[in-house]
């Protein structure tokens, strides 16, 4: 069974640009969540999507947005990039309908803003 | 709001010795607790979880964790460490107010260094 796939693995962008990251969850998983990992702030929850609807949102500015498609694949977008947006962005998927299941993570997209 | 504390930035242990990585939590309601491991330039790998039941939870790669409700702790343990266990370990708690497993609050991580 294929794991969570994130593309691209690495990105270099310039301040002010925007970027789109992609995540394909494990087959059958309908919940997709996104996290930002930085040395200073650690792992922080961005948002969660389920059945194409944003279900939970973390404390990030509106420049961070996401969406989920009918096949459960998800994208996150960051507009007007800032140097502080440089981070490892992790996507996680989990099966729906159970609080007891765990989330499975992809390998992440390393975003560098210059 | 829920929170997780990992009081040690780094734990050093010799190969073959037992290891413990500490985690304490704060959450209203029943805790749903997880341990993940991260190798360099990789995502997080699930190790084990506590939902309910036995206080000693067994997980992947010989790891186990002990849930202690009175001390609000969920320490990760392994009887005999391997050099290949060297990695970054994260404790996490699920938000009890959501109905899913995907909104996690993580600790700051503990770097485990196992030496020969």
PDB file of N, CA and C in Angstrom, chain B residues 14-110:
ATOM      1  N   UNK B  14      24.151   4.444  25.426  1.00  0.00           N
ATOM      2  CA  UNK B  14      25.041   3.495  24.767  1.00  0.00           C
ATOM      3  C   UNK B  14      24.228   2.355  24.176  1.00  0.00           C
ATOM      4  N   UNK B  15      24.692   1.844  23.051  1.00  0.00           N
ATOM      5  CA  UNK B  15      23.995   0.725  22.416  1.00  0.00           C
ATOM      6  C   UNK B  15      23.906  -0.454  23.379  1.00  0.00           C
ATOM      7  N   UNK B  16      22.735  -1.043  23.414  1.00  0.00           N
ATOM      8  CA  UNK B  16      22.505  -2.174  24.300  1.00  0.00           C
ATOM      9  C   UNK B  16      21.896  -1.789  25.629  1.00  0.00           C
ATOM     10  N   UNK B  17      21.993  -0.525  25.979  1.00  0.00           N
ATOM     11  CA  UNK B  17      21.391  -0.048  27.226  1.00  0.00           C
ATOM     12  C   UNK B  17      19.927   0.325  27.000  1.00  0.00           C
ATOM     13  N   UNK B  18      19.128   0.323  28.070  1.00  0.00           N
ATOM     14  CA  UNK B  18      17.737   0.761  27.920  1.00  0.00           C
ATOM     15  C   UNK B  18      17.660   2.268  27.713  1.00  0.00           C
ATOM     16  N   UNK B  19      16.635   2.691  27.022  1.00  0.00           N
ATOM     17  CA  UNK B  19      16.451   4.121  26.796  1.00  0.00           C
ATOM     18  C   UNK B  19      15.049   4.550  27.228  1.00  0.00           C
ATOM     19  N   UNK B  20      14.968   5.795  27.653  1.00  0.00           N
ATOM     20  CA  UNK B  20      13.682   6.423  27.975  1.00  0.00           C
ATOM     21  C   UNK B  20      13.682   7.826  27.411  1.00  0.00           C
ATOM     22  N   UNK B  21      12.623   8.163  26.713  1.00  0.00           N
ATOM     23  CA  UNK B  21      12.406   9.525  26.225  1.00  0.00           C
ATOM     24  C   UNK B  21      11.125  10.014  26.890  1.00  0.00           C
ATOM     25  N   UNK B  22      11.232  11.134  27.585  1.00  0.00           N
ATOM     26  CA  UNK B  22      10.133  11.580  28.446  1.00  0.00           C
ATOM     27  C   UNK B  22       9.138  12.477  27.726  1.00  0.00           C
ATOM     28  N   UNK B  23       7.878  12.347  28.163  1.00  0.00           N
ATOM     29  CA  UNK B  23       6.803  13.171  27.616  1.00  0.00           C
ATOM     30  C   UNK B  23       5.746  13.361  28.699  1.00  0.00           C
ATOM     31  N   UNK B  24       5.323  14.591  28.899  1.00  0.00           N
ATOM     32  CA  UNK B  24       4.178  14.854  29.757  1.00  0.00           C
ATOM     33  C   UNK B  24       3.154  15.638  28.944  1.00  0.00           C
ATOM     34  N   UNK B  25       1.903  15.516  29.323  1.00  0.00           N
ATOM     35  CA  UNK B  25       0.848  16.121  28.516  1.00  0.00           C
ATOM     36  C   UNK B  25      -0.143  16.863  29.394  1.00  0.00           C
ATOM     37  N   UNK B  26      -0.891  17.708  28.759  1.00  0.00           N
ATOM     38  CA  UNK B  26      -2.003  18.392  29.409  1.00  0.00           C
ATOM     39  C   UNK B  26      -3.154  18.434  28.420  1.00  0.00           C
ATOM     40  N   UNK B  27      -4.276  17.849  28.819  1.00  0.00           N
ATOM     41  CA  UNK B  27      -5.441  17.820  27.933  1.00  0.00           C
ATOM     42  C   UNK B  27      -6.689  17.657  28.785  1.00  0.00           C
ATOM     43  N   UNK B  28      -7.746  18.278  28.363  1.00  0.00           N
ATOM     44  CA  UNK B  28      -9.014  18.076  29.060  1.00  0.00           C
ATOM     45  C   UNK B  28      -9.698  16.874  28.435  1.00  0.00           C
ATOM     46  N   UNK B  29     -10.196  16.017  29.264  1.00  0.00           N
ATOM     47  CA  UNK B  29     -10.828  14.819  28.737  1.00  0.00           C
ATOM     48  C   UNK B  29      -9.831  13.684  28.571  1.00  0.00           C
ATOM     49  N   UNK B  30     -10.262  12.646  27.894  1.00  0.00           N
ATOM     50  CA  UNK B  30      -9.406  11.476  27.702  1.00  0.00           C
ATOM     51  C   UNK B  30      -8.268  11.792  26.737  1.00  0.00           C
ATOM     52  N   UNK B  31      -7.056  11.433  27.126  1.00  0.00           N
ATOM     53  CA  UNK B  31      -5.919  11.722  26.240  1.00  0.00           C
ATOM     54  C   UNK B  31      -5.766  10.666  25.156  1.00  0.00           C
ATOM     55  N   UNK B  32      -5.486  11.134  23.960  1.00  0.00           N
ATOM     56  CA  UNK B  32      -5.110  10.273  22.840  1.00  0.00           C
ATOM     57  C   UNK B  32      -3.671  10.666  22.513  1.00  0.00           C
ATOM     58  N   UNK B  33      -2.742   9.774  22.793  1.00  0.00           N
ATOM     59  CA  UNK B  33      -1.318  10.102  22.760  1.00  0.00           C
ATOM     60  C   UNK B  33      -0.584   9.284  21.716  1.00  0.00           C
ATOM     61  N   UNK B  34       0.431   9.891  21.130  1.00  0.00           N
ATOM     62  CA  UNK B  34       1.169   9.267  20.039  1.00  0.00           C
ATOM     63  C   UNK B  34       2.663   9.555  20.183  1.00  0.00           C
ATOM     64  N   UNK B  35       3.455   8.624  19.656  1.00  0.00           N
ATOM     65  CA  UNK B  35       4.880   8.845  19.466  1.00  0.00           C
ATOM     66  C   UNK B  35       5.209   8.668  17.994  1.00  0.00           C
ATOM     67  N   UNK B  36       6.010   9.634  17.488  1.00  0.00           N
ATOM     68  CA  UNK B  36       6.495   9.571  16.122  1.00  0.00           C
ATOM     69  C   UNK B  36       8.011   9.719  16.143  1.00  0.00           C
ATOM     70  N   UNK B  37       8.667   9.186  15.114  1.00  0.00           N
ATOM     71  CA  UNK B  37      10.107   9.321  14.965  1.00  0.00           C
ATOM     72  C   UNK B  37      10.397   9.957  13.608  1.00  0.00           C
ATOM     73  N   UNK B  38      11.426  10.798  13.594  1.00  0.00           N
ATOM     74  CA  UNK B  38      11.809  11.464  12.352  1.00  0.00           C
ATOM     75  C   UNK B  38      13.296  11.274  12.103  1.00  0.00           C
ATOM     76  N   UNK B  39      13.620  10.703  10.959  1.00  0.00           N
ATOM     77  CA  UNK B  39      15.007  10.570  10.530  1.00  0.00           C
ATOM     78  C   UNK B  39      15.352  11.772   9.658  1.00  0.00           C
ATOM     79  N   UNK B  40      16.631  12.079   9.503  1.00  0.00           N
ATOM     80  CA  UNK B  40      17.044  13.278   8.758  1.00  0.00           C
ATOM     81  C   UNK B  40      16.405  13.362   7.380  1.00  0.00           C
ATOM     82  N   UNK B  41      15.875  14.537   7.085  1.00  0.00           N
ATOM     83  CA  UNK B  41      15.269  14.809   5.777  1.00  0.00           C
ATOM     84  C   UNK B  41      14.119  13.871   5.437  1.00  0.00           C
ATOM     85  N   UNK B  42      13.440  13.420   6.457  1.00  0.00           N
ATOM     86  CA  UNK B  42      12.303  12.529   6.242  1.00  0.00           C
ATOM     87  C   UNK B  42      11.091  13.052   6.992  1.00  0.00           C
ATOM     88  N   UNK B  43       9.946  12.483   6.679  1.00  0.00           N
ATOM     89  CA  UNK B  43       8.733  12.816   7.413  1.00  0.00           C
ATOM     90  C   UNK B  43       8.696  12.084   8.742  1.00  0.00           C
ATOM     91  N   UNK B  44       7.542  12.089   9.342  1.00  0.00           N
ATOM     92  CA  UNK B  44       7.367  11.434  10.632  1.00  0.00           C
ATOM     93  C   UNK B  44       6.862  10.007  10.434  1.00  0.00           C
ATOM     94  N   UNK B  45       7.436   9.110  11.203  1.00  0.00           N
ATOM     95  CA  UNK B  45       6.975   7.721  11.164  1.00  0.00           C
ATOM     96  C   UNK B  45       6.257   7.409  12.473  1.00  0.00           C
ATOM     97  N   UNK B  46       5.098   6.819  12.369  1.00  0.00           N
ATOM     98  CA  UNK B  46       4.317   6.449  13.538  1.00  0.00           C
ATOM     99  C   UNK B  46       4.972   5.296  14.279  1.00  0.00           C
ATOM    100  N   UNK B  47       5.083   5.444  15.603  1.00  0.00           N
ATOM    101  CA  UNK B  47       5.659   4.374  16.431  1.00  0.00           C
ATOM    102  C   UNK B  47       4.587   3.649  17.230  1.00  0.00           C
ATOM    103  N   UNK B  48       3.777   4.407  17.961  1.00  0.00           N
ATOM    104  CA  UNK B  48       2.756   3.782  18.791  1.00  0.00           C
ATOM    105  C   UNK B  48       1.765   4.832  19.275  1.00  0.00           C
ATOM    106  N   UNK B  49       0.669   4.333  19.845  1.00  0.00           N
ATOM    107  CA  UNK B  49      -0.368   5.227  20.333  1.00  0.00           C
ATOM    108  C   UNK B  49      -1.011   4.656  21.592  1.00  0.00           C
ATOM    109  N   UNK B  50      -1.532   5.555  22.398  1.00  0.00           N
ATOM    110  CA  UNK B  50      -2.372   5.179  23.524  1.00  0.00           C
ATOM    111  C   UNK B  50      -3.742   5.817  23.323  1.00  0.00           C
ATOM    112  N   UNK B  51      -4.751   4.949  23.299  1.00  0.00           N
ATOM    113  CA  UNK B  51      -6.120   5.434  23.190  1.00  0.00           C
ATOM    114  C   UNK B  51      -6.863   5.107  24.479  1.00  0.00           C
ATOM    115  N   UNK B  52      -6.825   3.852  24.838  1.00  0.00           N
ATOM    116  CA  UNK B  52      -7.448   3.404  26.063  1.00  0.00           C
ATOM    117  C   UNK B  52      -6.919   2.012  26.352  1.00  0.00           C
ATOM    118  N   UNK B  53      -7.159   1.521  27.562  1.00  0.00           N
ATOM    119  CA  UNK B  53      -6.767   0.142  27.839  1.00  0.00           C
ATOM    120  C   UNK B  53      -5.493   0.057  28.642  1.00  0.00           C
ATOM    121  N   UNK B  54      -4.658  -0.908  28.307  1.00  0.00           N
ATOM    122  CA  UNK B  54      -3.431  -1.174  29.060  1.00  0.00           C
ATOM    123  C   UNK B  54      -2.512   0.034  29.061  1.00  0.00           C
ATOM    124  N   UNK B  55      -1.910   0.253  30.216  1.00  0.00           N
ATOM    125  CA  UNK B  55      -1.026   1.411  30.347  1.00  0.00           C
ATOM    126  C   UNK B  55       0.298   1.221  29.622  1.00  0.00           C
ATOM    127  N   UNK B  56       0.681  -0.012  29.346  1.00  0.00           N
ATOM    128  CA  UNK B  56       1.903  -0.282  28.600  1.00  0.00           C
ATOM    129  C   UNK B  56       1.518  -0.587  27.157  1.00  0.00           C
ATOM    130  N   UNK B  57       1.983   0.267  26.266  1.00  0.00           N
ATOM    131  CA  UNK B  57       1.635   0.141  24.852  1.00  0.00           C
ATOM    132  C   UNK B  57       2.874  -0.312  24.086  1.00  0.00           C
ATOM    133  N   UNK B  58       2.730  -1.315  23.275  1.00  0.00           N
ATOM    134  CA  UNK B  58       3.850  -1.786  22.460  1.00  0.00           C
ATOM    135  C   UNK B  58       3.699  -1.269  21.035  1.00  0.00           C
ATOM    136  N   UNK B  59       4.842  -0.915  20.436  1.00  0.00           N
ATOM    137  CA  UNK B  59       4.793  -0.337  19.109  1.00  0.00           C
ATOM    138  C   UNK B  59       5.825  -0.952  18.185  1.00  0.00           C
ATOM    139  N   UNK B  60       6.195  -0.168  17.186  1.00  0.00           N
ATOM    140  CA  UNK B  60       7.119  -0.636  16.162  1.00  0.00           C
ATOM    141  C   UNK B  60       8.557  -0.636  16.660  1.00  0.00           C
ATOM    142  N   UNK B  61       9.390  -1.478  16.022  1.00  0.00           N
ATOM    143  CA  UNK B  61      10.843  -1.502  16.222  1.00  0.00           C
ATOM    144  C   UNK B  61      11.236  -1.745  17.678  1.00  0.00           C
ATOM    145  N   UNK B  62      10.406  -2.427  18.426  1.00  0.00           N
ATOM    146  CA  UNK B  62      10.733  -2.769  19.804  1.00  0.00           C
ATOM    147  C   UNK B  62      10.454  -1.676  20.818  1.00  0.00           C
ATOM    148  N   UNK B  63       9.873  -0.589  20.387  1.00  0.00           N
ATOM    149  CA  UNK B  63       9.546   0.498  21.300  1.00  0.00           C
ATOM    150  C   UNK B  63       8.253   0.214  22.054  1.00  0.00           C
ATOM    151  N   UNK B  64       8.171   0.765  23.234  1.00  0.00           N
ATOM    152  CA  UNK B  64       6.959   0.702  24.026  1.00  0.00           C
ATOM    153  C   UNK B  64       6.823   2.013  24.785  1.00  0.00           C
ATOM    154  N   UNK B  65       5.638   2.277  25.292  1.00  0.00           N
ATOM    155  CA  UNK B  65       5.425   3.507  26.041  1.00  0.00           C
ATOM    156  C   UNK B  65       4.520   3.210  27.223  1.00  0.00           C
ATOM    157  N   UNK B  66       4.800   3.906  28.299  1.00  0.00           N
ATOM    158  CA  UNK B  66       4.036   3.705  29.525  1.00  0.00           C
ATOM    159  C   UNK B  66       3.177   4.922  29.803  1.00  0.00           C
ATOM    160  N   UNK B  67       1.885   4.721  29.827  1.00  0.00           N
ATOM    161  CA  UNK B  67       0.931   5.778  30.128  1.00  0.00           C
ATOM    162  C   UNK B  67       0.699   5.830  31.623  1.00  0.00           C
ATOM    163  N   UNK B  68       0.846   7.018  32.203  1.00  0.00           N
ATOM    164  CA  UNK B  68       0.619   7.195  33.630  1.00  0.00           C
ATOM    165  C   UNK B  68      -0.326   8.368  33.811  1.00  0.00           C
ATOM    166  N   UNK B  69      -1.566   8.059  34.144  1.00  0.00           N
ATOM    167  CA  UNK B  69      -2.575   9.109  34.218  1.00  0.00           C
ATOM    168  C   UNK B  69      -2.315  10.067  35.374  1.00  0.00           C
ATOM    169  N   UNK B  70      -1.899   9.545  36.521  1.00  0.00           N
ATOM    170  CA  UNK B  70      -1.701  10.403  37.686  1.00  0.00           C
ATOM    171  C   UNK B  70      -0.542  11.380  37.482  1.00  0.00           C
ATOM    172  N   UNK B  71       0.464  10.956  36.735  1.00  0.00           N
ATOM    173  CA  UNK B  71       1.601  11.829  36.451  1.00  0.00           C
ATOM    174  C   UNK B  71       1.474  12.518  35.093  1.00  0.00           C
ATOM    175  N   UNK B  72       0.392  12.287  34.410  1.00  0.00           N
ATOM    176  CA  UNK B  72       0.150  12.811  33.044  1.00  0.00           C
ATOM    177  C   UNK B  72       1.398  12.651  32.183  1.00  0.00           C
ATOM    178  N   UNK B  73       1.899  11.433  32.162  1.00  0.00           N
ATOM    179  CA  UNK B  73       3.107  11.168  31.390  1.00  0.00           C
ATOM    180  C   UNK B  73       2.883  10.030  30.408  1.00  0.00           C
ATOM    181  N   UNK B  74       3.707  10.032  29.386  1.00  0.00           N
ATOM    182  CA  UNK B  74       3.640   8.991  28.354  1.00  0.00           C
ATOM    183  C   UNK B  74       5.065   8.799  27.834  1.00  0.00           C
ATOM    184  N   UNK B  75       5.900   8.177  28.644  1.00  0.00           N
ATOM    185  CA  UNK B  75       7.320   8.033  28.329  1.00  0.00           C
ATOM    186  C   UNK B  75       7.555   6.896  27.347  1.00  0.00           C
ATOM    187  N   UNK B  76       8.435   7.154  26.408  1.00  0.00           N
ATOM    188  CA  UNK B  76       8.815   6.155  25.404  1.00  0.00           C
ATOM    189  C   UNK B  76      10.008   5.363  25.933  1.00  0.00           C
ATOM    190  N   UNK B  77       9.966   4.050  25.746  1.00  0.00           N
ATOM    191  CA  UNK B  77      11.032   3.197  26.278  1.00  0.00           C
ATOM    192  C   UNK B  77      11.427   2.144  25.256  1.00  0.00           C
ATOM    193  N   UNK B  78      12.664   1.675  25.442  1.00  0.00           N
ATOM    194  CA  UNK B  78      13.127   0.520  24.674  1.00  0.00           C
ATOM    195  C   UNK B  78      14.137  -0.210  25.537  1.00  0.00           C
ATOM    196  N   UNK B  79      14.013  -1.518  25.676  1.00  0.00           N
ATOM    197  CA  UNK B  79      14.892  -2.258  26.587  1.00  0.00           C
ATOM    198  C   UNK B  79      16.360  -2.236  26.162  1.00  0.00           C
ATOM    199  N   UNK B  80      16.623  -2.228  24.860  1.00  0.00           N
ATOM    200  CA  UNK B  80      17.999  -2.302  24.387  1.00  0.00           C
ATOM    201  C   UNK B  80      18.141  -1.412  23.149  1.00  0.00           C
ATOM    202  N   UNK B  81      18.860  -0.315  23.291  1.00  0.00           N
ATOM    203  CA  UNK B  81      18.967   0.661  22.208  1.00  0.00           C
ATOM    204  C   UNK B  81      19.917   0.179  21.107  1.00  0.00           C
ATOM    205  N   UNK B  82      19.616   0.626  19.891  1.00  0.00           N
ATOM    206  CA  UNK B  82      20.465   0.369  18.731  1.00  0.00           C
ATOM    207  C   UNK B  82      20.966   1.691  18.174  1.00  0.00           C
ATOM    208  N   UNK B  83      22.139   1.650  17.539  1.00  0.00           N
ATOM    209  CA  UNK B  83      22.658   2.864  16.909  1.00  0.00           C
ATOM    210  C   UNK B  83      21.644   3.407  15.890  1.00  0.00           C
ATOM    211  N   UNK B  84      20.964   2.502  15.223  1.00  0.00           N
ATOM    212  CA  UNK B  84      19.987   2.911  14.207  1.00  0.00           C
ATOM    213  C   UNK B  84      18.743   3.584  14.799  1.00  0.00           C
ATOM    214  N   UNK B  85      18.603   3.561  16.113  1.00  0.00           N
ATOM    215  CA  UNK B  85      17.489   4.275  16.758  1.00  0.00           C
ATOM    216  C   UNK B  85      17.766   5.768  16.865  1.00  0.00           C
ATOM    217  N   UNK B  86      18.977   6.183  16.570  1.00  0.00           N
ATOM    218  CA  UNK B  86      19.329   7.602  16.661  1.00  0.00           C
ATOM    219  C   UNK B  86      18.457   8.402  15.696  1.00  0.00           C
ATOM    220  N   UNK B  87      17.701   9.329  16.230  1.00  0.00           N
ATOM    221  CA  UNK B  87      16.736  10.092  15.439  1.00  0.00           C
ATOM    222  C   UNK B  87      16.089  11.127  16.350  1.00  0.00           C
ATOM    223  N   UNK B  88      15.121  11.836  15.786  1.00  0.00           N
ATOM    224  CA  UNK B  88      14.354  12.834  16.527  1.00  0.00           C
ATOM    225  C   UNK B  88      12.990  12.243  16.856  1.00  0.00           C
ATOM    226  N   UNK B  89      12.620  12.294  18.115  1.00  0.00           N
ATOM    227  CA  UNK B  89      11.378  11.672  18.569  1.00  0.00           C
ATOM    228  C   UNK B  89      10.399  12.731  19.044  1.00  0.00           C
ATOM    229  N   UNK B  90       9.155  12.576  18.588  1.00  0.00           N
ATOM    230  CA  UNK B  90       8.111  13.531  18.937  1.00  0.00           C
ATOM    231  C   UNK B  90       6.961  12.820  19.640  1.00  0.00           C
ATOM    232  N   UNK B  91       6.532  13.421  20.725  1.00  0.00           N
ATOM    233  CA  UNK B  91       5.320  13.009  21.414  1.00  0.00           C
ATOM    234  C   UNK B  91       4.196  13.940  20.948  1.00  0.00           C
ATOM    235  N   UNK B  92       2.992  13.429  20.818  1.00  0.00           N
ATOM    236  CA  UNK B  92       1.885  14.255  20.340  1.00  0.00           C
ATOM    237  C   UNK B  92       0.596  13.861  21.036  1.00  0.00           C
ATOM    238  N   UNK B  93      -0.295  14.838  21.135  1.00  0.00           N
ATOM    239  CA  UNK B  93      -1.619  14.598  21.712  1.00  0.00           C
ATOM    240  C   UNK B  93      -2.660  15.080  20.705  1.00  0.00           C
ATOM    241  N   UNK B  94      -3.708  14.298  20.577  1.00  0.00           N
ATOM    242  CA  UNK B  94      -4.767  14.688  19.648  1.00  0.00           C
ATOM    243  C   UNK B  94      -5.709  15.667  20.317  1.00  0.00           C
ATOM    244  N   UNK B  95      -6.162  16.622  19.528  1.00  0.00           N
ATOM    245  CA  UNK B  95      -7.146  17.579  20.032  1.00  0.00           C
ATOM    246  C   UNK B  95      -8.425  16.826  20.364  1.00  0.00           C
ATOM    247  N   UNK B  96      -8.840  16.817  21.614  1.00  0.00           N
ATOM    248  CA  UNK B  96     -10.034  16.043  21.986  1.00  0.00           C
ATOM    249  C   UNK B  96     -11.324  16.652  21.474  1.00  0.00           C
ATOM    250  N   UNK B  97     -11.265  17.882  20.980  1.00  0.00           N
ATOM    251  CA  UNK B  97     -12.480  18.546  20.527  1.00  0.00           C
ATOM    252  C   UNK B  97     -12.776  18.309  19.052  1.00  0.00           C
ATOM    253  N   UNK B  98     -11.900  17.567  18.382  1.00  0.00           N
ATOM    254  CA  UNK B  98     -12.164  17.251  16.984  1.00  0.00           C
ATOM    255  C   UNK B  98     -12.462  15.757  16.885  1.00  0.00           C
ATOM    256  N   UNK B  99     -13.110  15.418  15.836  1.00  0.00           N
ATOM    257  CA  UNK B  99     -13.492  14.018  15.680  1.00  0.00           C
ATOM    258  C   UNK B  99     -12.517  13.208  14.855  1.00  0.00           C
ATOM    259  N   UNK B 100     -11.319  13.754  14.655  1.00  0.00           N
ATOM    260  CA  UNK B 100     -10.400  13.052  13.772  1.00  0.00           C
ATOM    261  C   UNK B 100      -9.052  12.877  14.451  1.00  0.00           C
ATOM    262  N   UNK B 101      -8.226  12.097  13.801  1.00  0.00           N
ATOM    263  CA  UNK B 101      -6.883  11.847  14.320  1.00  0.00           C
ATOM    264  C   UNK B 101      -5.874  12.855  13.826  1.00  0.00           C
ATOM    265  N   UNK B 102      -6.306  13.782  13.003  1.00  0.00           N
ATOM    266  CA  UNK B 102      -5.335  14.556  12.245  1.00  0.00           C
ATOM    267  C   UNK B 102      -4.929  15.883  12.853  1.00  0.00           C
ATOM    268  N   UNK B 103      -5.581  16.357  13.882  1.00  0.00           N
ATOM    269  CA  UNK B 103      -5.151  17.618  14.471  1.00  0.00           C
ATOM    270  C   UNK B 103      -4.371  17.283  15.735  1.00  0.00           C
ATOM    271  N   UNK B 104      -3.052  17.293  15.571  1.00  0.00           N
ATOM    272  CA  UNK B 104      -2.160  16.901  16.649  1.00  0.00           C
ATOM    273  C   UNK B 104      -1.374  18.102  17.168  1.00  0.00           C
ATOM    274  N   UNK B 105      -1.145  18.086  18.470  1.00  0.00           N
ATOM    275  CA  UNK B 105      -0.232  19.047  19.079  1.00  0.00           C
ATOM    276  C   UNK B 105       1.022  18.286  19.456  1.00  0.00           C
ATOM    277  N   UNK B 106       2.159  18.762  18.960  1.00  0.00           N
ATOM    278  CA  UNK B 106       3.422  18.057  19.146  1.00  0.00           C
ATOM    279  C   UNK B 106       4.265  18.705  20.238  1.00  0.00           C
ATOM    280  N   UNK B 107       5.074  17.880  20.864  1.00  0.00           N
ATOM    281  CA  UNK B 107       6.133  18.391  21.707  1.00  0.00           C
ATOM    282  C   UNK B 107       7.266  18.931  20.847  1.00  0.00           C
ATOM    283  N   UNK B 108       8.267  19.463  21.501  1.00  0.00           N
ATOM    284  CA  UNK B 108       9.380  20.100  20.785  1.00  0.00           C
ATOM    285  C   UNK B 108      10.384  19.108  20.235  1.00  0.00           C
ATOM    286  N   UNK B 109      10.218  17.852  20.596  1.00  0.00           N
ATOM    287  CA  UNK B 109      11.102  16.824  20.073  1.00  0.00           C
ATOM    288  C   UNK B 109      12.306  16.571  20.969  1.00  0.00           C
ATOM    289  N   UNK B 110      12.749  15.318  20.976  1.00  0.00           N
ATOM    290  CA  UNK B 110      13.937  14.907  21.720  1.00  0.00           C
ATOM    291  C   UNK B 110      14.851  14.163  20.767  1.00  0.00           C
TER     292      UNK B 110
END
